[in-house]
Coordinates of C-alpha atoms (C1' of nucleotides) in Angstrom, one line a residue:
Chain Y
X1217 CA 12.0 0.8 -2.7
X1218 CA 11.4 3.1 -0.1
X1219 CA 13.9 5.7 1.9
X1220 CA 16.0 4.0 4.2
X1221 CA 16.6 7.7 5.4
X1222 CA 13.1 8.3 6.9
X1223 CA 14.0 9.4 10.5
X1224 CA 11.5 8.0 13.9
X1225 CA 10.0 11.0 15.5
X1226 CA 12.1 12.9 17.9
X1227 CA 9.3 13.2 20.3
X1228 CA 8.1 10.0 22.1
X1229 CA 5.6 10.1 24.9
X1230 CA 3.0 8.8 26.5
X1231 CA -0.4 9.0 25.4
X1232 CA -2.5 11.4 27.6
X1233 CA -5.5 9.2 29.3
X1234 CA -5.3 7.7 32.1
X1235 CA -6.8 4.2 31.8
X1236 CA -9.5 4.3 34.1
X1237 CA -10.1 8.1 33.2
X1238 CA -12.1 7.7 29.6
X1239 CA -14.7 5.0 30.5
X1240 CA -18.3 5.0 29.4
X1241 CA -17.5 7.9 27.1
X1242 CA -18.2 5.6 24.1
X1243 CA -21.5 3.3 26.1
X1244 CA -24.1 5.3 23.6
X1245 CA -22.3 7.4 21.0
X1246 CA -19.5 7.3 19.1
X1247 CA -19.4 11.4 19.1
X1248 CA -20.1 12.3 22.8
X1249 CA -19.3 15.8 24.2
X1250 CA -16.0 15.1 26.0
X1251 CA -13.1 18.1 26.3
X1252 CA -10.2 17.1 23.6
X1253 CA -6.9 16.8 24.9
X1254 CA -3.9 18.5 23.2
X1255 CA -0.6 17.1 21.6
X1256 CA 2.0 18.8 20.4
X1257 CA 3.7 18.1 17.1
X1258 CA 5.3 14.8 16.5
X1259 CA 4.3 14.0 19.9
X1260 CA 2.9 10.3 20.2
X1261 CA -0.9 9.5 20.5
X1262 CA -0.9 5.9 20.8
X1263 CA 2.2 3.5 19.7
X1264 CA 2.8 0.2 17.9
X1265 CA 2.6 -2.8 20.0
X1266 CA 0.0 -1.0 22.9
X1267 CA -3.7 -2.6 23.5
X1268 CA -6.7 -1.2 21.5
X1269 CA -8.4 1.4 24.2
X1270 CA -10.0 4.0 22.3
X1271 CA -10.8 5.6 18.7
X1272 CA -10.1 8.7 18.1
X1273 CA -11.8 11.5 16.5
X1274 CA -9.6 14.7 15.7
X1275 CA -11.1 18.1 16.5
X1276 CA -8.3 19.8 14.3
X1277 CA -5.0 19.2 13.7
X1278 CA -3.4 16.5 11.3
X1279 CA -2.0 13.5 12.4
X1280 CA -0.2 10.2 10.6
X1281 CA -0.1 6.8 11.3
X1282 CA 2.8 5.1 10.5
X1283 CA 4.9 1.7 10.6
X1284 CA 8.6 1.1 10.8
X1285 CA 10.5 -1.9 9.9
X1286 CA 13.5 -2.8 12.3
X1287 CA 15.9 -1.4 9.8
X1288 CA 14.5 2.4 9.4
X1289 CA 12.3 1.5 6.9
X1290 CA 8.7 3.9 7.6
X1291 CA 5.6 3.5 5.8
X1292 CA 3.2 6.3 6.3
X1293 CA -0.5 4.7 6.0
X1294 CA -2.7 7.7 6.6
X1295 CA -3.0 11.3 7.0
X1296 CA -6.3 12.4 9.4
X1297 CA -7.3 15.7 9.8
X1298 CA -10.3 17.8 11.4
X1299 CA -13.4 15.5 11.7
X1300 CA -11.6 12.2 10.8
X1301 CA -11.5 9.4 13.2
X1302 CA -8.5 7.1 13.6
X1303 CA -7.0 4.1 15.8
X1304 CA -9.3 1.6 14.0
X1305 CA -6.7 -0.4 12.4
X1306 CA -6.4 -2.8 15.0
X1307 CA -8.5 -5.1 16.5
X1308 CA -6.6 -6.0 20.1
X1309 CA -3.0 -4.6 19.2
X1310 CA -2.1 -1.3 17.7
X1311 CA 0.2 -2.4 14.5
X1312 CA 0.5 1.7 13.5
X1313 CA 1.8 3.9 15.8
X1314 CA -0.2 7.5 15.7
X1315 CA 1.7 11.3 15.9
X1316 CA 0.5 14.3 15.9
X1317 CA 1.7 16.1 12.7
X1318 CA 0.9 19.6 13.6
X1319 CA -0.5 20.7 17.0
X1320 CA -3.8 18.8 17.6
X1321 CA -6.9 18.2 19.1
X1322 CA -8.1 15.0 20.1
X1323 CA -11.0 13.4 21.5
X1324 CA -10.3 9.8 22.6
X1325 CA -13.2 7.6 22.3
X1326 CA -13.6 4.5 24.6
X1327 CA -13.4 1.3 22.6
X1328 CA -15.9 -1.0 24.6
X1329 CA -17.1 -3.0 21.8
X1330 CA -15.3 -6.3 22.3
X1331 CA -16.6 -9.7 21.2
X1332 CA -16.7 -10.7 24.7
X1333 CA -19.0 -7.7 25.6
X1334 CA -22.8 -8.1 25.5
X1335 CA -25.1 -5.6 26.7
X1336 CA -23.1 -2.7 24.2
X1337 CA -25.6 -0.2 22.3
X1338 CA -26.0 -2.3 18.9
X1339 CA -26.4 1.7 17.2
X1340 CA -22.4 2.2 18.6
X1341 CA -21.4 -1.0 16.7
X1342 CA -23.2 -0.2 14.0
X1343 CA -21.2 3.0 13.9
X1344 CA -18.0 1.2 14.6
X1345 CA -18.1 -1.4 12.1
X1346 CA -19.3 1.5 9.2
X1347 CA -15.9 3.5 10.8
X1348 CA -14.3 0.0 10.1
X1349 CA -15.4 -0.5 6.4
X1350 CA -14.5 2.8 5.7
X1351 CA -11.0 2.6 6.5
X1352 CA -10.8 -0.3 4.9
X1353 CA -11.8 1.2 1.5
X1354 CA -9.0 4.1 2.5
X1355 CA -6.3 2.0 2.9
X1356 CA -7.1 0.0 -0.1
X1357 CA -7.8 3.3 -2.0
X1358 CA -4.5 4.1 -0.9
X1359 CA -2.4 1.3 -2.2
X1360 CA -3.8 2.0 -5.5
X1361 CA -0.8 4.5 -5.3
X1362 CA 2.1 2.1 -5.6
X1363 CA 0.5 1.2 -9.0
X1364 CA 1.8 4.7 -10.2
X1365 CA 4.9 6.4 -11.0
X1366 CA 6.3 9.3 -8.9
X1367 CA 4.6 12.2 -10.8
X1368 CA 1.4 10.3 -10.9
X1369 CA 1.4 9.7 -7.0
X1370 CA 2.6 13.3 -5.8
X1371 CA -0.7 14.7 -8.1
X1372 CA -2.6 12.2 -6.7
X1373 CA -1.7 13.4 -3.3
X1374 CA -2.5 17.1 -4.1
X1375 CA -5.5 16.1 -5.0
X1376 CA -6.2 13.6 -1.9
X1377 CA -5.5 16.9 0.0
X1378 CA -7.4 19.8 -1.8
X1379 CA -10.7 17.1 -1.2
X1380 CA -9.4 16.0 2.4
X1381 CA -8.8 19.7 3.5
X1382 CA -12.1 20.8 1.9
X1383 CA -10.3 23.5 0.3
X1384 CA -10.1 23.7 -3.3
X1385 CA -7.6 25.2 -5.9
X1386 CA -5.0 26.7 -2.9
X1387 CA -4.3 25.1 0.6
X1388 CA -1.6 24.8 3.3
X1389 CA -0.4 21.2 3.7
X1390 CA -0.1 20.3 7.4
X1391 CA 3.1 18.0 6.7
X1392 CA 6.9 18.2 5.4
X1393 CA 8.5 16.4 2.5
X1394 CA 9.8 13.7 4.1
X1395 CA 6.4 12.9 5.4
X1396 CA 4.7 13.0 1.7
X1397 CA 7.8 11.2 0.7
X1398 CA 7.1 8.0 3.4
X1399 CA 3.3 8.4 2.3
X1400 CA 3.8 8.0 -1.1
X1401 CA 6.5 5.5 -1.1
X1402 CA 9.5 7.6 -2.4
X1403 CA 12.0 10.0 -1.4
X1404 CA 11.7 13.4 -0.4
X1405 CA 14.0 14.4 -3.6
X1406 CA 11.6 12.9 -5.8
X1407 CA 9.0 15.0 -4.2
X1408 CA 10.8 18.0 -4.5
X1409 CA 11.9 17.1 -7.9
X1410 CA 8.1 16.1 -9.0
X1411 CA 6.9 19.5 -7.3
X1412 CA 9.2 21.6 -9.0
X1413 CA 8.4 19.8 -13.0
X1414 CA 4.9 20.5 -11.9
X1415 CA 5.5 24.3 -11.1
X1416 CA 7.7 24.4 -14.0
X1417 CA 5.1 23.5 -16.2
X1418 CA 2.9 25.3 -15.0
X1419 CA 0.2 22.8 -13.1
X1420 CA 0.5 24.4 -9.4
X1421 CA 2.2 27.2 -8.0
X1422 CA 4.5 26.2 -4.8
X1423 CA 4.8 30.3 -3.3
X1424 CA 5.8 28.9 0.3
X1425 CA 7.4 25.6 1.4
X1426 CA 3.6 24.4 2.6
X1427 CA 1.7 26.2 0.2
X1428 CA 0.5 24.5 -2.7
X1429 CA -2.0 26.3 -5.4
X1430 CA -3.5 23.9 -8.0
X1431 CA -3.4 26.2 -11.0
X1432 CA -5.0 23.6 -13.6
X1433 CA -7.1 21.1 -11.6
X1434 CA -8.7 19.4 -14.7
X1435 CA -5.5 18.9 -16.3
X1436 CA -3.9 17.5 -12.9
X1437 CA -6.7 15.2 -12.8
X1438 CA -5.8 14.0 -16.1
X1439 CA -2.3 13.3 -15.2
X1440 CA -3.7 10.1 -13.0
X1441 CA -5.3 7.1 -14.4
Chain M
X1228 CA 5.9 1.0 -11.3
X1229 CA 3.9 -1.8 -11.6
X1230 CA 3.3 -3.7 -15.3
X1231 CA 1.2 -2.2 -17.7
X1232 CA 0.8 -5.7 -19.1
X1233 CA -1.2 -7.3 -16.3
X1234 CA -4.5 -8.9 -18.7
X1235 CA -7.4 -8.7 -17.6
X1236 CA -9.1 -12.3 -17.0
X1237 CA -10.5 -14.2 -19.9
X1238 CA -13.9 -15.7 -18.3
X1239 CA -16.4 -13.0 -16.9
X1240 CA -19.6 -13.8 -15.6
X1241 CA -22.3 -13.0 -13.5
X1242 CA -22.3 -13.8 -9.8
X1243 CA -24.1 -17.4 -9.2
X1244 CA -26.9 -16.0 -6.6
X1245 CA -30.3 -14.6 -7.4
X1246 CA -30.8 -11.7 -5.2
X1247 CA -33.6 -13.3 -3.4
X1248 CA -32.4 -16.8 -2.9
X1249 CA -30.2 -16.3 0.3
X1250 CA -32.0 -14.4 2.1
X1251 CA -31.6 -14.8 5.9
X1252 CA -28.7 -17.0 5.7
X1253 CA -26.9 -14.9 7.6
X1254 CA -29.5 -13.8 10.3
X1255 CA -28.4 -15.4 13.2
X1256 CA -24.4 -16.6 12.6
X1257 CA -21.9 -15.9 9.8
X1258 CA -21.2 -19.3 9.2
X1259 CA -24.5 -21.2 8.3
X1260 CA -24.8 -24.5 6.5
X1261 CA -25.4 -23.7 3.2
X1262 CA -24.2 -25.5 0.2
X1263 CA -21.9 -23.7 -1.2
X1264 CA -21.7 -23.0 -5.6
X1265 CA -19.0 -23.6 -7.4
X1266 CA -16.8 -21.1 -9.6
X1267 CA -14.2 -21.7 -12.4
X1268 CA -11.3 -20.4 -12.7
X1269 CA -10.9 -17.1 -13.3
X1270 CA -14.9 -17.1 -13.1
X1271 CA -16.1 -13.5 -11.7
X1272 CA -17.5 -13.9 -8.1
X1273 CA -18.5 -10.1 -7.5
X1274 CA -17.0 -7.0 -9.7
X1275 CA -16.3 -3.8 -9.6
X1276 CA -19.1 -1.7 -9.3
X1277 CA -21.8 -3.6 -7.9
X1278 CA -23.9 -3.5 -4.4
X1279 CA -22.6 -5.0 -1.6
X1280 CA -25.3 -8.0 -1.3
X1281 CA -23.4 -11.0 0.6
X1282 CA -19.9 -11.8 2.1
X1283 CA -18.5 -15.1 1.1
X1284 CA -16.6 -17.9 2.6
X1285 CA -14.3 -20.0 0.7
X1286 CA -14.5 -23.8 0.7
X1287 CA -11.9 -25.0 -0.9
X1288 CA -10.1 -23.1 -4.0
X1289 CA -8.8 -19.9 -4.0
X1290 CA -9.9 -16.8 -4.5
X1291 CA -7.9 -13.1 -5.2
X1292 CA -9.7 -9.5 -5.6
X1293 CA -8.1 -6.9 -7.6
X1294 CA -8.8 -3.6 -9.0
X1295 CA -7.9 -2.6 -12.1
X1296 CA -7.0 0.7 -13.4
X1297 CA -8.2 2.4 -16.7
X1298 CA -5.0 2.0 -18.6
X1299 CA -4.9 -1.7 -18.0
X1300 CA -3.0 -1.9 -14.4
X1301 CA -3.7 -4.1 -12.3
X1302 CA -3.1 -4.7 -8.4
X1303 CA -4.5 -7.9 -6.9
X1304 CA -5.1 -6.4 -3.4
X1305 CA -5.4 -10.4 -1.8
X1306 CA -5.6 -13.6 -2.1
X1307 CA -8.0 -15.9 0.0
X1308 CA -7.7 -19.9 0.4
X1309 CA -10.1 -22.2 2.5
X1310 CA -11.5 -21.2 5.7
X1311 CA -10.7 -17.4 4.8
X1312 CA -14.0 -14.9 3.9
X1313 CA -13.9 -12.3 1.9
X1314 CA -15.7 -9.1 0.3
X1315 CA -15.8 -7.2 3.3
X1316 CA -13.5 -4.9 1.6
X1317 CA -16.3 -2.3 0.7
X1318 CA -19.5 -0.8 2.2
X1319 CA -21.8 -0.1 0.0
X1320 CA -20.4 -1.0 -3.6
X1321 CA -17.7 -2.8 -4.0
X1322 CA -14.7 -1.4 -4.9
X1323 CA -12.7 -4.3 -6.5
X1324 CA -13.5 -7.6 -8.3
X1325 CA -13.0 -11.2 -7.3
X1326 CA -12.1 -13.9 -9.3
X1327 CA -11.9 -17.7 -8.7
X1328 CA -8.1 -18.4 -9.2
X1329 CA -8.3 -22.0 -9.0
X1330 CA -11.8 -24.0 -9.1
X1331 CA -13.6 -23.0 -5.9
X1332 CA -16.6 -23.6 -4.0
X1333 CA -17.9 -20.5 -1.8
X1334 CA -20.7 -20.0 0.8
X1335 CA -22.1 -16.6 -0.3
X1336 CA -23.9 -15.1 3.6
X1337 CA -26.8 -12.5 3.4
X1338 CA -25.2 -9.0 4.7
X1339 CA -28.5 -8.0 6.7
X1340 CA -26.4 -5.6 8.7
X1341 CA -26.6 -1.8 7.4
X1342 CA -27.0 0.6 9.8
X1343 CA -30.6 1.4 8.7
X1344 CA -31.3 -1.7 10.2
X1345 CA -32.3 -2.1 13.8
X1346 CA -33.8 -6.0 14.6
X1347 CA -30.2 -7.1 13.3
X1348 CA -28.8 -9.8 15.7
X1349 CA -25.9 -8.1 17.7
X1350 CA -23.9 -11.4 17.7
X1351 CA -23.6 -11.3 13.7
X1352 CA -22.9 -7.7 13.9
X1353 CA -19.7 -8.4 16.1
X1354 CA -18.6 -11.1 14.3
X1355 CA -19.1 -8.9 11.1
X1356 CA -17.1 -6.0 13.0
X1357 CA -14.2 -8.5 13.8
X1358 CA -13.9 -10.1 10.0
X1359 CA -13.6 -6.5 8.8
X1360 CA -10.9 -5.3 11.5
X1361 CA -8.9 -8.4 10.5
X1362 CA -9.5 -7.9 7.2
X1363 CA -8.0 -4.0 7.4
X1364 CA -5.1 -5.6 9.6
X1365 CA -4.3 -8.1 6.4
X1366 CA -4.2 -5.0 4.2
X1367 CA -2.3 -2.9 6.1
X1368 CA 0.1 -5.7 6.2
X1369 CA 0.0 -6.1 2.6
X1370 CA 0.7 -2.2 2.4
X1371 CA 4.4 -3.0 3.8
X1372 CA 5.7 -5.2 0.7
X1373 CA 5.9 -2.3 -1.0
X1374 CA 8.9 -0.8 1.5
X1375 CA 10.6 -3.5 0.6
X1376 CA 12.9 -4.4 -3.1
X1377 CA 11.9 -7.4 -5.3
X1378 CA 14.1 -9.8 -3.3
X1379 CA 12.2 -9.4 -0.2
X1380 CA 8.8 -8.8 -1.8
X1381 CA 8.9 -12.6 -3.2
X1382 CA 10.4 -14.1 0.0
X1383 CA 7.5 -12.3 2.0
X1384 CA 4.6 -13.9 -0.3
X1385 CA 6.9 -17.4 -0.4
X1386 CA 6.3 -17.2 3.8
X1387 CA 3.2 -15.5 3.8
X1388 CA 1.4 -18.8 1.2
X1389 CA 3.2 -21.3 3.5
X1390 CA 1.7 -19.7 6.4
X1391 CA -1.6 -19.3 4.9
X1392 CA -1.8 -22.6 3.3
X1393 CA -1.3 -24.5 6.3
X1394 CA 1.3 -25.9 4.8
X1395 CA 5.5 -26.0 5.9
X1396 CA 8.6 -25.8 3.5
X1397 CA 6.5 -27.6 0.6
X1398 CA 3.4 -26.3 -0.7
X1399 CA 1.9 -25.5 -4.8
X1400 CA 1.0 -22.2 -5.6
X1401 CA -2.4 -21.7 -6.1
X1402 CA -2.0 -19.0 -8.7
X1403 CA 0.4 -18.5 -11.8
X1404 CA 3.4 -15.7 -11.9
X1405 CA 0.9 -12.6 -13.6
X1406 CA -1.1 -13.4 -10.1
X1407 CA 2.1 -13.1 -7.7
X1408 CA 3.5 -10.4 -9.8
X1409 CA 0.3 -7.9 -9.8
X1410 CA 0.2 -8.9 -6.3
X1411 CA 3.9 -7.6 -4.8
X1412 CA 3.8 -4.8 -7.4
X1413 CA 6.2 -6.6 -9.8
X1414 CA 6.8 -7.9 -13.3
X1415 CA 6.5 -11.1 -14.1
X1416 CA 10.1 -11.4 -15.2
X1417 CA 11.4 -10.0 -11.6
X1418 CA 8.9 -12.7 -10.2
X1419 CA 11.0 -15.3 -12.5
X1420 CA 14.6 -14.1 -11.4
X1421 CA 14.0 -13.3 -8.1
X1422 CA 12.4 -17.4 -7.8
X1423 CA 15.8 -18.5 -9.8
X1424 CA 18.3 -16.3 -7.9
X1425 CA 16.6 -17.8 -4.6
X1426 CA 17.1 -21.3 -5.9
X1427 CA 20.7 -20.9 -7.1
X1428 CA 21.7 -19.8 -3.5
X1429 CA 19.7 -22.9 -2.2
X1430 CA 17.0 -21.2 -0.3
X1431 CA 14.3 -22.8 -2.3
X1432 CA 14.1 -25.5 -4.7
X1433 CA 11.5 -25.3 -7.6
X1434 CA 10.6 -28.9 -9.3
X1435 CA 7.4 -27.5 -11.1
X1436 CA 6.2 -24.4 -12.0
X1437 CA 3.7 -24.0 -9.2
X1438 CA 5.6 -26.4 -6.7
X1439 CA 7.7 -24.4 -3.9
X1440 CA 10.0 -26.1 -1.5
X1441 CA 11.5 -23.7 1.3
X1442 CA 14.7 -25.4 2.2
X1443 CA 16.0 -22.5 4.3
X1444 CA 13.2 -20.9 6.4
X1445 CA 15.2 -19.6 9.1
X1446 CA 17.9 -18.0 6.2
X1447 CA 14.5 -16.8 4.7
X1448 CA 13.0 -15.2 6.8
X1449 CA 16.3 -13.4 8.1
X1450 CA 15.8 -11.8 4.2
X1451 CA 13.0 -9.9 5.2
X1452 CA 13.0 -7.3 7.2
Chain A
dC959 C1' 3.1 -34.3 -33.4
dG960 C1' 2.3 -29.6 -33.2
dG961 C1' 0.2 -25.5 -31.6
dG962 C1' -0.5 -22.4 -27.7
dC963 C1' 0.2 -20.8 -23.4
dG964 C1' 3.0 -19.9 -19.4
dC965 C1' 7.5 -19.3 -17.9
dT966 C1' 12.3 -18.2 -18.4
dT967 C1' 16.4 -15.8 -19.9
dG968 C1' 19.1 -12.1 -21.8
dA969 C1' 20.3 -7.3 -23.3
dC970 C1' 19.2 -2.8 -22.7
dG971 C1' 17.4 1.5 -20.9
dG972 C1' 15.2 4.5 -17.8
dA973 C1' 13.0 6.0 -13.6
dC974 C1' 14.1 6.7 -9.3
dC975 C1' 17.4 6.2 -5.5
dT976 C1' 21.9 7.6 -3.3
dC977 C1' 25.2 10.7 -2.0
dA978 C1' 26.7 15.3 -1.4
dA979 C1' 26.7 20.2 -1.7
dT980 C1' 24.0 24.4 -1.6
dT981 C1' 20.1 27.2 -0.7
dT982 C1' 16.1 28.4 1.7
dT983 C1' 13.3 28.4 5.7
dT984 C1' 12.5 28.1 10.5
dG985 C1' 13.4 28.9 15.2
dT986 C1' 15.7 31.3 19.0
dG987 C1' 17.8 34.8 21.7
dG988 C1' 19.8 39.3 22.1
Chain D
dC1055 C1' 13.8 43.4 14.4
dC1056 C1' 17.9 41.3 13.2
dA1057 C1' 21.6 37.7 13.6
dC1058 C1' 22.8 33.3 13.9
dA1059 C1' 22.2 28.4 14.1
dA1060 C1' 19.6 24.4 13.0
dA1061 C1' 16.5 22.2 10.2
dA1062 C1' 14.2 21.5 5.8
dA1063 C1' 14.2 21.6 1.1
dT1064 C1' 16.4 22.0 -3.4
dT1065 C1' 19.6 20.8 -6.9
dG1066 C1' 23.0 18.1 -9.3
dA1067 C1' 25.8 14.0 -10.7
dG1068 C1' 26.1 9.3 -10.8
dG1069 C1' 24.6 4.6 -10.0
dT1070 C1' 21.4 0.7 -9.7
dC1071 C1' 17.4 -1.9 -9.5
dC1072 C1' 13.9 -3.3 -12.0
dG1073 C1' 10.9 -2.6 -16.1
dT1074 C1' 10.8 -3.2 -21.2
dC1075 C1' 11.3 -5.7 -25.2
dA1076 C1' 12.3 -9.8 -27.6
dA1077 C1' 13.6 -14.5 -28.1
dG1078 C1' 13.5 -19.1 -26.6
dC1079 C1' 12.1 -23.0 -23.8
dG1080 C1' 9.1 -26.4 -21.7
dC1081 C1' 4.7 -28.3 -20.8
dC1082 C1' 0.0 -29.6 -21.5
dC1083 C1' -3.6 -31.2 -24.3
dG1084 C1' -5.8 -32.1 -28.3

DNA sequence: CGGGCGCTTGACGGACCTCAATTTTTGTGG
DNA sequence: CCACAAAAATTGAGGTCCGTCAAGCGCCCG
């Protein structure tokens, strides 16, 4: 069972477009040349409960989508970084609410590809529903994880990040402990705990609380099933 | 961590569709009349592996997808029942198998829709766009039993097969215990004593193995969270 | 009737959570 | 640049939920 300690977000605001202020941006690309707007960390991008307006792409920055259950309860469901677009799981109503995890910036993408809709560019939906599918395979890519026990998930998440940060061997994760914690399902002592048997025996090098060098990538990848 | 014993399923065989035979089924609406074939149980509808040809619609029966990991474990990502389609869950090849649970007859439509494609009706390519967002909505869902302890896990799947199954407070399981266990990321024992320890305290009654009564659904669903 | 399969029940152990204290890192202002 | 406070991460001890293993029961169908 999950932390019952994973704390909300101490920033909450509103997310930066104005309504009317985005539209057409999405009529014939899904990748138009718009300025990003910036959001500070653990500030809000959209929230759980809010209408589907946009996608979003992120220019760079890291930001997670998460869920919380009335009692505390947070499930982290993705991480997205530079290049990565997000705010596609939902059809009409947001059920994730989106924070920035470190500075970020993001281009927000006007959603205008409802069924009600009929003169939209078929190429944009085309687009959209290949975004769709793909986050579909994430998220069940990701669930994969609960099948595994805590040292097998925290490798699998180095190595999610070494391939999601395009880096390989030795990278900087954008996020804390207690966010890897909510990610993987377990608590941030069990991430500290797994991270420290790895460094002890030898697998990665942890030289700064962020850092993370994978000193045996083959045998890491042998660790997970 | 889930079970290690979760079997594999005893019947395998090829899809029932020759590549060329539905062809345009699914040119102009995703729900054409077509009759539908008929599957076994635990008879192989796609697997693992293999191209992305057609999504399918279930009839009647029941139908779960799971992927399987290389020491044997198993997570059933969902289970569909009449009316529902499925195998939207991958692009290009699919990423888990699907099995008949109980005897089932299923429409199998002709995915036309890849983005190489341009004469594709936009229609089909909406609908398509919807079933997938709803689709990534149901697993995202999913993704939140595993916040939760045992307890809560089988009380959610209780109210989630009434729901789905049209059914209220009396309803037969489709599948067996393995099914529900490799479903909520349980053993098939915890499945058993959660089910007993629920109808000791009078929330449900059991009378067969696959027969549920919910006598408390209000007390029920105050378990979850 | 009897064999096999699915489910249940019990005893036990272990992996991970909980709680609490300490250490390290980060951020801020002089 | 350093000092101090606040936040984040580590570390340890202890407990618990659920997995593991094993036996037993009931049901279905030949």
């Amino acid at each position: 069972m999950a932390s019952y300690k994973s704390l909300r977000p101490l920033v909450k605001s509103c997310a930066g477009w104005p309504p009317s202020a985005a539209s057409r941006w999405f009529s014939n690309s899904v990748d138009p040349m718009v300025a990003p707007a910036s959001f500070a960390r653990n500030e809000e991008i959209f929230g759980e409960g809010e209408p589907v307006k946009y996608i979003f792409k992120i220019e760079s920055g890291c930001v997670r989508t998460c869920t919380t259950l009335n009692d505390g309860r947070r499930q982290i469901g993705a991480f997205y970084v530079a290049g990565d677009y997000f705010g596609l799981e939902a059809v009409n109503i947001h059920n994730s609410t989106a924070e920035a995890v470190t500075p970020s910036k993001i281009r927000a993408l006007n959603r205008s590809t409802r069924m009600s809709g009929s003169a939209d560019d078929i190429v944009t939906i085309k687009h959209l529903l290949n975004l769709t599918g793909m986050e579909l395979e994430r998220t069940q890519r990701h669930n994969l994880i609960f099948l595994k026990s805590a040292r097998e998930r925290v490798v699998s998440f180095l190595i999610e990040m070494t391939e999601r940060l395009h880096e390989k061997n030795d990278f900087n994760l954008p996020m804390g402990r207690q966010d890897i914690a909510d990610y993987l399902g377990l608590t941030i002592e069990t991430v500290s705990r797994m991270l420290k048997q790895l460094e002890c025996g030898a697998m990665i090098s942890v030289p700064t609380n962020r850092r993370i060098v994978l000193n045996n990538l083959p045998a890491l990848n042998h660790m997970i099933a």
